[in-house]
mmCIF file of C-alpha atoms and ligand atoms in Angstrom:
data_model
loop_
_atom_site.group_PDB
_atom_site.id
_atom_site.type_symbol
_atom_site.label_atom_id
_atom_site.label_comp_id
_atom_site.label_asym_id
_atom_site.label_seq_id
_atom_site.Cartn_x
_atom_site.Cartn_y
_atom_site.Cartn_z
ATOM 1 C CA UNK J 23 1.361 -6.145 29.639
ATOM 2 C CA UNK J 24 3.940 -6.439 26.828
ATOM 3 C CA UNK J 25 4.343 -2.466 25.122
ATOM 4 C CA UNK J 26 5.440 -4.056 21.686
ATOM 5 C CA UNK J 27 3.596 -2.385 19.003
ATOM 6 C CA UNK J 28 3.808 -2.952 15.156
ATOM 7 C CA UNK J 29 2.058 -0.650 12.789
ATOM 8 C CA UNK J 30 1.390 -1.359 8.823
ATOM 9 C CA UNK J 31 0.281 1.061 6.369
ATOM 10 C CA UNK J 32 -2.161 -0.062 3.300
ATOM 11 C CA UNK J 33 -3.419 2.083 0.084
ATOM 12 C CA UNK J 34 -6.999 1.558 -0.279
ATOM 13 C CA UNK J 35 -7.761 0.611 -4.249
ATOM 14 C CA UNK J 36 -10.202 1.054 -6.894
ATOM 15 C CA UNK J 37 -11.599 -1.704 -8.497
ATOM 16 C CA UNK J 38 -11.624 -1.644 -12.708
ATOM 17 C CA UNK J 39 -13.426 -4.911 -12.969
ATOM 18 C CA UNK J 40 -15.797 -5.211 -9.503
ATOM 19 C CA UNK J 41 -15.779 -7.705 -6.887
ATOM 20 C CA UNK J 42 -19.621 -8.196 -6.742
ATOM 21 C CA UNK J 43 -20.966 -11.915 -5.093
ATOM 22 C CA UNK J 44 -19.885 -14.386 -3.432
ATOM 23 C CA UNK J 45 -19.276 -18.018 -4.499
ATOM 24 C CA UNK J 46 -18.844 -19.183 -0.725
ATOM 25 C CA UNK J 47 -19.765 -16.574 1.854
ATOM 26 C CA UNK J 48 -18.007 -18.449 4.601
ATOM 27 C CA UNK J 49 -15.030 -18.528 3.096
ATOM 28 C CA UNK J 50 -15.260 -15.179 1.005
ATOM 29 C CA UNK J 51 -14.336 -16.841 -2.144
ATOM 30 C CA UNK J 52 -16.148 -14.053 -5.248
ATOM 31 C CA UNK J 53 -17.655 -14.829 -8.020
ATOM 32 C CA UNK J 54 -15.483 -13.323 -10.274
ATOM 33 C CA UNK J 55 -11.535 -12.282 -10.365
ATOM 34 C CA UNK J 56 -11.235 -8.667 -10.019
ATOM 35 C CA UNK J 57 -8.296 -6.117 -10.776
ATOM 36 C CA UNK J 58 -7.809 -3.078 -9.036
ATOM 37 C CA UNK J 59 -5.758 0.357 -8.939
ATOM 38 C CA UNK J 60 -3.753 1.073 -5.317
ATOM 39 C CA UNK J 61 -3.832 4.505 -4.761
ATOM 40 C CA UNK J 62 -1.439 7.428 -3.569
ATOM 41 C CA UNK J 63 -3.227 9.611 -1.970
ATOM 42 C CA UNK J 64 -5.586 7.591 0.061
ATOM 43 C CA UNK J 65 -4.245 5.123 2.627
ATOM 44 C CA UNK J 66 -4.766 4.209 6.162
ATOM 45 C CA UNK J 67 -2.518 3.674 9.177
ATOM 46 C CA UNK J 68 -3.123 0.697 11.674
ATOM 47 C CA UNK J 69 -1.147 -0.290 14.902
ATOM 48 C CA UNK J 70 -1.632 -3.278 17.363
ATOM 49 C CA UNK J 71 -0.807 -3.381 20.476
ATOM 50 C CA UNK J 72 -1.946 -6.416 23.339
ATOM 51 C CA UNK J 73 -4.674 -4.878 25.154
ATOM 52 C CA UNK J 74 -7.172 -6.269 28.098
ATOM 53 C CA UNK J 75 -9.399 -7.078 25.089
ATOM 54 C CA UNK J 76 -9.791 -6.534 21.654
ATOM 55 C CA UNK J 77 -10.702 -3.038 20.946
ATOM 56 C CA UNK J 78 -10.695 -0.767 17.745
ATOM 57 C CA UNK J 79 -10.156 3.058 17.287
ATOM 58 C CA UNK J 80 -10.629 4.781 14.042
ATOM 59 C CA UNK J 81 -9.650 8.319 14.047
ATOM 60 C CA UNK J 82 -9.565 8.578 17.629
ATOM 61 C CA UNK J 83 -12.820 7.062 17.858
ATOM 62 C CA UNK J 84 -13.845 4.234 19.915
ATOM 63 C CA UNK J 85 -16.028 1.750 17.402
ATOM 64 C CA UNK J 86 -17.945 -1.303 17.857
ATOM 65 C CA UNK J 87 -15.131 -4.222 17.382
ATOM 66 C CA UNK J 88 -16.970 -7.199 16.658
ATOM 67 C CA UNK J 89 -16.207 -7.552 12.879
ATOM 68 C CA UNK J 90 -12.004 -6.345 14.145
ATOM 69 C CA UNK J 91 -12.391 -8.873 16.293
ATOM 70 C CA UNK J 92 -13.773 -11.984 14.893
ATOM 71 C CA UNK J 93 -11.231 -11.319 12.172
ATOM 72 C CA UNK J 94 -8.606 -11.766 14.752
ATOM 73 C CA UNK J 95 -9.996 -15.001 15.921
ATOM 74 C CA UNK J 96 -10.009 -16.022 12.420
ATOM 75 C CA UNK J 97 -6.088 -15.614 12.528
ATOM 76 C CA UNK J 98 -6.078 -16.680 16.096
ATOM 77 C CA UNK J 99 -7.397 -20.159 15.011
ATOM 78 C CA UNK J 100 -5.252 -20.176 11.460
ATOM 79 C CA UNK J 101 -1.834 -19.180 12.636
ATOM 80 C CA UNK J 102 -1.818 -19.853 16.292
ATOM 81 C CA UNK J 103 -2.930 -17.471 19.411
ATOM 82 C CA UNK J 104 -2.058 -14.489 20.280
ATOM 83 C CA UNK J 105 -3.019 -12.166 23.330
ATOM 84 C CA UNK J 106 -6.192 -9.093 23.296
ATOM 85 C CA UNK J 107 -5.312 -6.594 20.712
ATOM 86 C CA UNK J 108 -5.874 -2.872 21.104
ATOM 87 C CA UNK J 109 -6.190 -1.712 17.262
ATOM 88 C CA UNK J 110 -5.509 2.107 16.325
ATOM 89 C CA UNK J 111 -6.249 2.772 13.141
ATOM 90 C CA UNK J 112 -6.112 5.932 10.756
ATOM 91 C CA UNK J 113 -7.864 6.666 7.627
ATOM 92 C CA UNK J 114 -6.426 9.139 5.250
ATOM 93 C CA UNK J 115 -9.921 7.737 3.352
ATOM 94 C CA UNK J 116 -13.401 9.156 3.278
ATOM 95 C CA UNK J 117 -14.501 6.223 5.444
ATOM 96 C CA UNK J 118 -17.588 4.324 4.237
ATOM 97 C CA UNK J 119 -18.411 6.650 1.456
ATOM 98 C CA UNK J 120 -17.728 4.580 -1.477
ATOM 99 C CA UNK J 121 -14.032 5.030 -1.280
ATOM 100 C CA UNK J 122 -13.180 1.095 -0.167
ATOM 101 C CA UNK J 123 -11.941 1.950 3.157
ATOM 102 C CA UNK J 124 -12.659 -1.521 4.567
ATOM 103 C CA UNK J 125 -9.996 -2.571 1.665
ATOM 104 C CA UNK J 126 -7.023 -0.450 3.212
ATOM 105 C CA UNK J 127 -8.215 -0.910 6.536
ATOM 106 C CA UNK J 128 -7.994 -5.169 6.546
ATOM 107 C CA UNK J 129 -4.951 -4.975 4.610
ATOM 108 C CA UNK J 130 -3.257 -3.180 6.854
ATOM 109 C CA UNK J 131 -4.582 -4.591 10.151
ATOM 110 C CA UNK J 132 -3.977 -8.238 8.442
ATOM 111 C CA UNK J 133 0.024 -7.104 7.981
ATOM 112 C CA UNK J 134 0.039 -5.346 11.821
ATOM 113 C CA UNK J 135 -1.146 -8.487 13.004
ATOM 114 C CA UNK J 136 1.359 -10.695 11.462
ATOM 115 C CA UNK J 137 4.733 -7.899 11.927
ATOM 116 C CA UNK J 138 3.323 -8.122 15.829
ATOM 117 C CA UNK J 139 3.160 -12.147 15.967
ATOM 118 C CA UNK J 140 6.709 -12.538 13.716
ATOM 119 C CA UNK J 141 5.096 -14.310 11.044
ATOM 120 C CA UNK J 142 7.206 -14.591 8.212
ATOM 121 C CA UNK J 143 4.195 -14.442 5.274
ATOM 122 C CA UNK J 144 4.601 -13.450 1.124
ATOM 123 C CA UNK J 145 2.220 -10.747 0.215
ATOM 124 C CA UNK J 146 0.232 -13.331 -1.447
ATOM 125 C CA UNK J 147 -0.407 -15.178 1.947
ATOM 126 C CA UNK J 148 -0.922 -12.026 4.017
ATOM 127 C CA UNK J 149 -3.583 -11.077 1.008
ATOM 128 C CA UNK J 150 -5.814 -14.515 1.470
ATOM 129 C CA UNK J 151 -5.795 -13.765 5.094
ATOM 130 C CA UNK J 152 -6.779 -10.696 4.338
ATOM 131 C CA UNK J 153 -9.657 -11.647 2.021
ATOM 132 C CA UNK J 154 -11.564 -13.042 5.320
ATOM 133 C CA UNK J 155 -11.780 -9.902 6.379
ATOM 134 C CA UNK J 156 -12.962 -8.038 3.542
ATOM 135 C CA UNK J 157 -12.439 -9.037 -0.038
ATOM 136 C CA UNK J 158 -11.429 -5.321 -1.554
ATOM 137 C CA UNK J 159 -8.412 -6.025 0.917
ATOM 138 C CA UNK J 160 -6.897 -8.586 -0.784
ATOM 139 C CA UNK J 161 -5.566 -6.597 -3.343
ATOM 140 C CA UNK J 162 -4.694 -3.338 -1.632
ATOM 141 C CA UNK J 163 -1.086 -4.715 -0.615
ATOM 142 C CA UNK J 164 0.017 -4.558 -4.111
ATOM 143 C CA UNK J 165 1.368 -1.358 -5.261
ATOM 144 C CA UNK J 166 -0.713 -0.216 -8.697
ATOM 145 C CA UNK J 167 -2.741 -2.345 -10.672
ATOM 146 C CA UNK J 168 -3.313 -5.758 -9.035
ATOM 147 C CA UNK J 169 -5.502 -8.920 -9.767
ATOM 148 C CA UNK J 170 -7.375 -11.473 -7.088
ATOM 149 C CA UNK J 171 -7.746 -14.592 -8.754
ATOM 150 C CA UNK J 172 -11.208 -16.048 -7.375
ATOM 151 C CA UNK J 173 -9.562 -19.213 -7.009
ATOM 152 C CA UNK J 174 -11.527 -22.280 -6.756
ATOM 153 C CA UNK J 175 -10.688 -22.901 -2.450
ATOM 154 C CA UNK J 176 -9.690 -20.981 0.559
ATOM 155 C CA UNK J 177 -5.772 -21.569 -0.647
ATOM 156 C CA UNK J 178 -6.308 -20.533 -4.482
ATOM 157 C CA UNK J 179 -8.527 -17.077 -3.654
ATOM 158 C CA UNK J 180 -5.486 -14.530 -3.587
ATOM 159 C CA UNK J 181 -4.248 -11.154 -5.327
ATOM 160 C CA UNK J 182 -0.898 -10.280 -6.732
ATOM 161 C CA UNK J 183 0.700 -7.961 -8.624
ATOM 162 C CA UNK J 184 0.398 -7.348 -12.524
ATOM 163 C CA UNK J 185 3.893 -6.257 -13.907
ATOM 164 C CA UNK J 186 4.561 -2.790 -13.469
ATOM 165 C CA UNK J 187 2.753 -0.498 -15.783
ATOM 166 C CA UNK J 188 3.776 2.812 -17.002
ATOM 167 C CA UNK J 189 0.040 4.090 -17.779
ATOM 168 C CA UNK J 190 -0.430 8.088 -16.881
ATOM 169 C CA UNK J 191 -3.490 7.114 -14.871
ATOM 170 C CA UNK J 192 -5.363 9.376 -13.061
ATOM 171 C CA UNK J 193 -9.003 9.002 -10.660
ATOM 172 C CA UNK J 194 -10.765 12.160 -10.259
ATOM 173 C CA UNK J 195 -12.549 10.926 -7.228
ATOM 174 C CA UNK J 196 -16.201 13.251 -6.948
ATOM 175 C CA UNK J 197 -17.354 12.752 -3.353
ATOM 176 C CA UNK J 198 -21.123 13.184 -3.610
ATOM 177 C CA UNK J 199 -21.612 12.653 -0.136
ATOM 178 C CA UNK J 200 -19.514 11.208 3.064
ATOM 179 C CA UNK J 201 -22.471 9.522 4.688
ATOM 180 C CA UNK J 202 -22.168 6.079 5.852
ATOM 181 C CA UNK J 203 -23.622 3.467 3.200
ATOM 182 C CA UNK J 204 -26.744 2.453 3.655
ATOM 183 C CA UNK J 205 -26.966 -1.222 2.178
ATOM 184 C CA UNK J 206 -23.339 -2.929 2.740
ATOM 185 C CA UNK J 207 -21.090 -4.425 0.361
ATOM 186 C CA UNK J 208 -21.960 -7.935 1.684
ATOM 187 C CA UNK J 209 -25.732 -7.156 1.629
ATOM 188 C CA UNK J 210 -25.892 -5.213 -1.501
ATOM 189 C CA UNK J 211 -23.849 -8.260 -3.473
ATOM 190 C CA UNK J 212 -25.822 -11.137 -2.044
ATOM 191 C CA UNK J 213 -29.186 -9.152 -3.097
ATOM 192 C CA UNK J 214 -27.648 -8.257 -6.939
ATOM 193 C CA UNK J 215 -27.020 -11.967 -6.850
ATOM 194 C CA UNK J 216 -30.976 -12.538 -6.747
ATOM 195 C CA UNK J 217 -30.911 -10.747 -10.104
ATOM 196 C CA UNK J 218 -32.062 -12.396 -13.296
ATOM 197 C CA UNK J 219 -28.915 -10.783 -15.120
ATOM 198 C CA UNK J 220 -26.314 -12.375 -12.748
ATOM 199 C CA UNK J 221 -24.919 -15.153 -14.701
ATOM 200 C CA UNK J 222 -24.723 -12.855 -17.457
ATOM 201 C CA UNK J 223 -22.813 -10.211 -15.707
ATOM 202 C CA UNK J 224 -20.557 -13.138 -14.286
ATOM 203 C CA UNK J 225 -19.883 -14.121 -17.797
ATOM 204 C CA UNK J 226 -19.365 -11.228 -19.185
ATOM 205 C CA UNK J 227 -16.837 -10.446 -16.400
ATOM 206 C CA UNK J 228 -14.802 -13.375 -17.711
ATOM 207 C CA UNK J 229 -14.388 -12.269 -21.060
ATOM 208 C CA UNK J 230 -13.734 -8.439 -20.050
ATOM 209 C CA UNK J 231 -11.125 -9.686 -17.809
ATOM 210 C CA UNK J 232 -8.550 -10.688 -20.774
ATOM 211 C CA UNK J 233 -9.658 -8.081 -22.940
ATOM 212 C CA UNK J 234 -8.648 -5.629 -19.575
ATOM 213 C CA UNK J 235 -5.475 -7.485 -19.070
ATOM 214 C CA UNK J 236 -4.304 -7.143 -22.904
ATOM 215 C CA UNK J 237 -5.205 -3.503 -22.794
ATOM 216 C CA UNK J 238 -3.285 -2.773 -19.673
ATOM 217 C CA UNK J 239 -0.194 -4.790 -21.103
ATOM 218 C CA UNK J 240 -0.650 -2.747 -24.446
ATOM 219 C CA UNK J 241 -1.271 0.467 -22.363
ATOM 220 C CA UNK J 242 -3.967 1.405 -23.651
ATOM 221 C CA UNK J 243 -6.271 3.600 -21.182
ATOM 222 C CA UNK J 244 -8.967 4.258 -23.545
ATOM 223 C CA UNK J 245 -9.809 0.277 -23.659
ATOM 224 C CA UNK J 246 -9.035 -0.104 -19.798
ATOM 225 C CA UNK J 247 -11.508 2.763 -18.758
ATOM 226 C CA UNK J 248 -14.110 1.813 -21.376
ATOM 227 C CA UNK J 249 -14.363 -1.397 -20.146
ATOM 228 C CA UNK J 250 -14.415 -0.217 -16.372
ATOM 229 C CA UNK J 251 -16.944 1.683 -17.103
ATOM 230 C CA UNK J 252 -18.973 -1.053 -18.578
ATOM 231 C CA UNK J 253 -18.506 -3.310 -15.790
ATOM 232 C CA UNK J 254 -19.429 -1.008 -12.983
ATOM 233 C CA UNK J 255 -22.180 -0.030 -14.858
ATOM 234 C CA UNK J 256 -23.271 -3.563 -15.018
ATOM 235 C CA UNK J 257 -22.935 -4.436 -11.504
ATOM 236 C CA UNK J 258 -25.248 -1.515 -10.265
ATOM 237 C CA UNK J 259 -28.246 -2.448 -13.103
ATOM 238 C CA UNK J 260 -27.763 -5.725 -10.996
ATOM 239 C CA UNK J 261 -28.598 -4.085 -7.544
ATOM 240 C CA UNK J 262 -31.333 -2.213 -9.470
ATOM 241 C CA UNK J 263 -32.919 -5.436 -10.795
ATOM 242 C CA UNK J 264 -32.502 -7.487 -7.962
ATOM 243 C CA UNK J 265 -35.381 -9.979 -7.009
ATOM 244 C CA UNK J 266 -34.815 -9.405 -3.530
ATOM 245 C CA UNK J 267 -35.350 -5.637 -2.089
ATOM 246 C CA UNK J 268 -33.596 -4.357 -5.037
ATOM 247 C CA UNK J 269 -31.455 -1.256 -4.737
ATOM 248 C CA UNK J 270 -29.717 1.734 -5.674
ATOM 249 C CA UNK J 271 -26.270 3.130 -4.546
ATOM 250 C CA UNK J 272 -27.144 6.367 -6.798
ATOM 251 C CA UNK J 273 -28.170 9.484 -5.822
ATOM 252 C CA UNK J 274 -29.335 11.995 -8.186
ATOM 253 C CA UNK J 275 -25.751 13.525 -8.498
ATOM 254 C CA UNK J 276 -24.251 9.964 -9.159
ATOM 255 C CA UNK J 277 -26.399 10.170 -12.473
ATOM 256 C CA UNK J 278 -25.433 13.402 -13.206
ATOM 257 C CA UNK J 279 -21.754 12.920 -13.370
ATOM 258 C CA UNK J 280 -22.154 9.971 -15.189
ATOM 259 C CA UNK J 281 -24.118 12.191 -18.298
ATOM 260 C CA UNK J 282 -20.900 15.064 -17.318
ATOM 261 C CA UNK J 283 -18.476 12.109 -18.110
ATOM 262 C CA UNK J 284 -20.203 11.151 -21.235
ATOM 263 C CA UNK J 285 -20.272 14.530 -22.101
ATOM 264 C CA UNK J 286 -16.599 15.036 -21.677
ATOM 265 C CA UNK J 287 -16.001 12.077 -24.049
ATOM 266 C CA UNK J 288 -17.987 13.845 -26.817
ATOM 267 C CA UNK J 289 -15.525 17.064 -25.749
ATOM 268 C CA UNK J 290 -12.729 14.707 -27.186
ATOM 269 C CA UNK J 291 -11.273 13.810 -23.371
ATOM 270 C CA UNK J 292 -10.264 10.204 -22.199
ATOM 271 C CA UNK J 293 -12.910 9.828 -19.317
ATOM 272 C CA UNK J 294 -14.820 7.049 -17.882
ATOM 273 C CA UNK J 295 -16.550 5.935 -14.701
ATOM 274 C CA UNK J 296 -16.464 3.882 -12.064
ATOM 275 C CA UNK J 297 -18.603 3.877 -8.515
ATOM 276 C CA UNK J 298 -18.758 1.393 -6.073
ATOM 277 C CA UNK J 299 -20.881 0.850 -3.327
ATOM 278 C CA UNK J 300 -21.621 4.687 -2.538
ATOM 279 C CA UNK J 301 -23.162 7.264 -4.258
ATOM 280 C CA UNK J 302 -19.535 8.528 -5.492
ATOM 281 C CA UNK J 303 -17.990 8.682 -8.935
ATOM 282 C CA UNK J 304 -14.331 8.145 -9.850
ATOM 283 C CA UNK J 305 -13.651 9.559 -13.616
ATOM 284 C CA UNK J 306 -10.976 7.634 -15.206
ATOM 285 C CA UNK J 307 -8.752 9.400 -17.165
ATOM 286 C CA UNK J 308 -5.294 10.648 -18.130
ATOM 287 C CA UNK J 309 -2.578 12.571 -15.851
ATOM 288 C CA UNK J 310 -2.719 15.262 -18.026
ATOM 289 C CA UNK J 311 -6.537 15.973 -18.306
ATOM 290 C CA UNK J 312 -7.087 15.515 -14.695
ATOM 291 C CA UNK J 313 -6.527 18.917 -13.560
ATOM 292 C CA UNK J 314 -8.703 20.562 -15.642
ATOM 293 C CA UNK J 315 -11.438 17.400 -15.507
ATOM 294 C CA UNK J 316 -11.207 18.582 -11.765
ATOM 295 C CA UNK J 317 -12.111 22.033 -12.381
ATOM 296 C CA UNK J 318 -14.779 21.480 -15.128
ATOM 297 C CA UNK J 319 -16.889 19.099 -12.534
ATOM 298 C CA UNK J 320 -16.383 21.458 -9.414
ATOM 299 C CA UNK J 321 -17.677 24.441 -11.995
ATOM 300 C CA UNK J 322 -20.458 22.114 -12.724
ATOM 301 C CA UNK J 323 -22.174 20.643 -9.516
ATOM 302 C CA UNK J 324 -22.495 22.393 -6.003
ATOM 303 C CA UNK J 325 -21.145 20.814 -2.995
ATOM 304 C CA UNK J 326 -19.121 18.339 -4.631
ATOM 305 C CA UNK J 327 -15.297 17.189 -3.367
ATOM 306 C CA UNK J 328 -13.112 16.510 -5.686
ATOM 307 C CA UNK J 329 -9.800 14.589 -5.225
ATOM 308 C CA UNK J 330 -6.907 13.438 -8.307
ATOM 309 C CA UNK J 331 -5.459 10.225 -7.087
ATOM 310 C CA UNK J 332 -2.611 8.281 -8.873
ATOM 311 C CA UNK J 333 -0.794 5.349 -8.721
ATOM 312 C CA UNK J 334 0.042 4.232 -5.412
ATOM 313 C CA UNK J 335 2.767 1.978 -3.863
ATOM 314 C CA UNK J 336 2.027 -1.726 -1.655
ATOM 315 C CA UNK J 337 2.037 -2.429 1.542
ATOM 316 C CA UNK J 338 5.035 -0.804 3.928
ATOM 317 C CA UNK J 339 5.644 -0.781 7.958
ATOM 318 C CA UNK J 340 5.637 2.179 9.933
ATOM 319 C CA UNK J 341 8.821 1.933 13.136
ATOM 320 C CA UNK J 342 8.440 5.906 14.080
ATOM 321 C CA UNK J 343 4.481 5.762 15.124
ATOM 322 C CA UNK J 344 2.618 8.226 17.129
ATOM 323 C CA UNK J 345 -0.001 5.585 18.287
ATOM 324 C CA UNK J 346 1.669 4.155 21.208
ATOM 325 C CA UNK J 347 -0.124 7.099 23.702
ATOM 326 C CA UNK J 348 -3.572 6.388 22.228
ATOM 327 C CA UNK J 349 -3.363 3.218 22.942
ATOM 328 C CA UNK J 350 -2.079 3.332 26.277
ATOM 329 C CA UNK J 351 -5.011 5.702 27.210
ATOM 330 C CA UNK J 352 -6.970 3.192 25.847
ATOM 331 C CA UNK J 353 -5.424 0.311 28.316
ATOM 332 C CA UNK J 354 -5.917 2.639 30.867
ATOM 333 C CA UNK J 355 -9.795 3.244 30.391
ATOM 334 C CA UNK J 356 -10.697 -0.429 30.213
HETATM 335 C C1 DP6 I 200 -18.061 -2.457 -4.866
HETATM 336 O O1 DP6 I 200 -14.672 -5.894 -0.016
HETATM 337 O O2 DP6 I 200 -16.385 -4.326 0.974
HETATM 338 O O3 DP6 I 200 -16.003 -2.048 -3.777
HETATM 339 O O4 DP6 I 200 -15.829 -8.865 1.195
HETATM 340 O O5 DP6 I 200 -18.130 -8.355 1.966
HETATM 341 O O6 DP6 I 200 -16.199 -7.052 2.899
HETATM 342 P P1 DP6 I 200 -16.775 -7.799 1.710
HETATM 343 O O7 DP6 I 200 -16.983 -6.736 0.564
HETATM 344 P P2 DP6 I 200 -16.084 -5.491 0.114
HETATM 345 O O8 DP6 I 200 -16.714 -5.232 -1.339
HETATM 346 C C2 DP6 I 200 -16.193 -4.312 -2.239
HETATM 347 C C3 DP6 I 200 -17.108 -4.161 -3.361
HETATM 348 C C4 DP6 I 200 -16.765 -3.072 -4.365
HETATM 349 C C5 DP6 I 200 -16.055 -3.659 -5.576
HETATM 350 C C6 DP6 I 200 -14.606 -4.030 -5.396
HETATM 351 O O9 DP6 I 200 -13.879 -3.397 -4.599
HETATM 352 O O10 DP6 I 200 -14.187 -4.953 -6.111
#
């Protein structure tokens, strides 16, 4: 069996506007553009390797591969074949709790894949492969703020980069809880689509999106987080009002922080929220306020993790790797 390995290493990202429905399921084309924040601190670590089949590890975990590996046959059939992959991956990301993890995670398998097989792909191309995996990956090869144009076909649905921004951004990421989502992404978006308010949300998401692209160009945070806010907000009234099994991603605590966050607005400090599809909050704010944001919420509410994350860079390659004995052991097993 050939030893080659090739490992890639992805930033997960926050979305300011949400990715929330799909125009074609098959082809994972959304409903809406989106435009995201890479992060720093938060990342994962994926190598390939061939294998006797394909197989995924997450943390030194053996996991069910069928997703892993239907993505691969996806690239199988689009780029040409390739032999049984063993995957090792590594979060430096809460996995599944609301922190995007599938976003980092298909990013970097996507670019693994394609350093393994020598194909010579832009960022943009490696980020529509991506998006068959899981849409939040498109744009977490793109270092800080990025957009994924919905596109109108399989070849037009891609992220890329907005021009560098100097913003003092800061997430202060409140992990409520680190248990596994109960309603996925994919089931959670195709039941807010069932809501009455969709089209509305949709459109509305249209005209935020230039209003959030001026602000960003302008740098103005206050406008870029009040208008995140507004849109996440938005998207979860959908899952509440959904005509089929509507849903919540909110605990109690998720409500909570949101009242602390308007709260620190009325204590004159730049903060604004965003959740995605977990009960967790990430306050928008400055650099500077961060810190003491930080310290104010873990004075306020018991149990709760707390994380700053900033700015983080694209997509890189890893040579050095520790993985190569996992995945050996791995071989060996099967
Ligand atoms: C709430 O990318 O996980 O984080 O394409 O079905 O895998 P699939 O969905 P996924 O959805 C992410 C949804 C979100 C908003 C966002 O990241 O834009």
């Amino acid at each position: 069996m050939n030893e080659k390995t090739s490992t890639a290493r992805a930033h997960t990202n926050i979305a300011l506007m949400k990715y929330w429905g799909k125009k074609d399921a098959a082809l994972n084309l959304p409903t809406t553009s989106s435009l995201s924040l890479t992060l720093k601190e938060f990342y994962t670590d994926t190598m390939v390797t061939e294998g006797r089949e394909d197989t995924l590890l997450i943390n030194n975990l053996m996991q069910d591969p069928t997703r892993v590996h239907k993505f691969l046959d996806f690239l199988r059939a689009e780029k040409g074949d390739f032999p049984p992959l063993t995957v090792v991956s590594k979060n430096v990301v809460p996995t599944s709790a609301g922190l995007a993890s599938s976003a980092s995670s298909f990013a970097a398998l996507t670019a693994a894949v394609a350093h393994y097989n020598d194909w010579d792909l832009s960022l943009e191309e490696l980020s529509r492969l991506a998006r068959r995996g899981s849409g939040s990956a498109t744009r977490s090869f793109f270092p800080g703020f990025a957009v994924w144009h919905e596109g109108h076909d399989d070849q037009s649905s891609f992220a890329e980069s907005l021009p560098e921004s100097t913003m003092p951004i800061a997430l202060v990421v409140c992990e409520v809880a680190k248990t596994t989502k109960k309603v996925s992404s994919s089931d959670g978006m195709q039941r807010a689509m069932t809501s009455p308010d969709y089209e509305a949300w949709v459109a509305k998401s249209h005209e935020q999106f230039d209003v959030m692209q001026a602000a960003l160009a302008a740098n103005d945070l206050e406008t870029v987080g009040a208008i995140a806010e507004e849109n996440a907000l938005a998207m979860h009234a959908l899952n509440m009002s959904a005509t089929d099994r509507r849903f919540t991603y909110f605990s109690q605590m998720t409500i909570d922080i949101i009242a602390f966050v308007k709260e620190l607005r009325k204590q004159g400090f730049l903060a604004y929220a965003t959740i995605d599809a977990g009960p967790n909050v990430k306050i928008i704010t400055r650099q500077d306020q961060a810190e003491e944001i930080k310290e104010k919420a873990l004075a306020s509410f018991r149990k709760l993790k707390v994380e700053i994350a900033t700015p983080g860079p694209g997509l890189s390659y890893i040579e050095e790797n520790d993985f190569a004995d996992e995945a050996l052991k791995i071989n060996n097993e099967i």
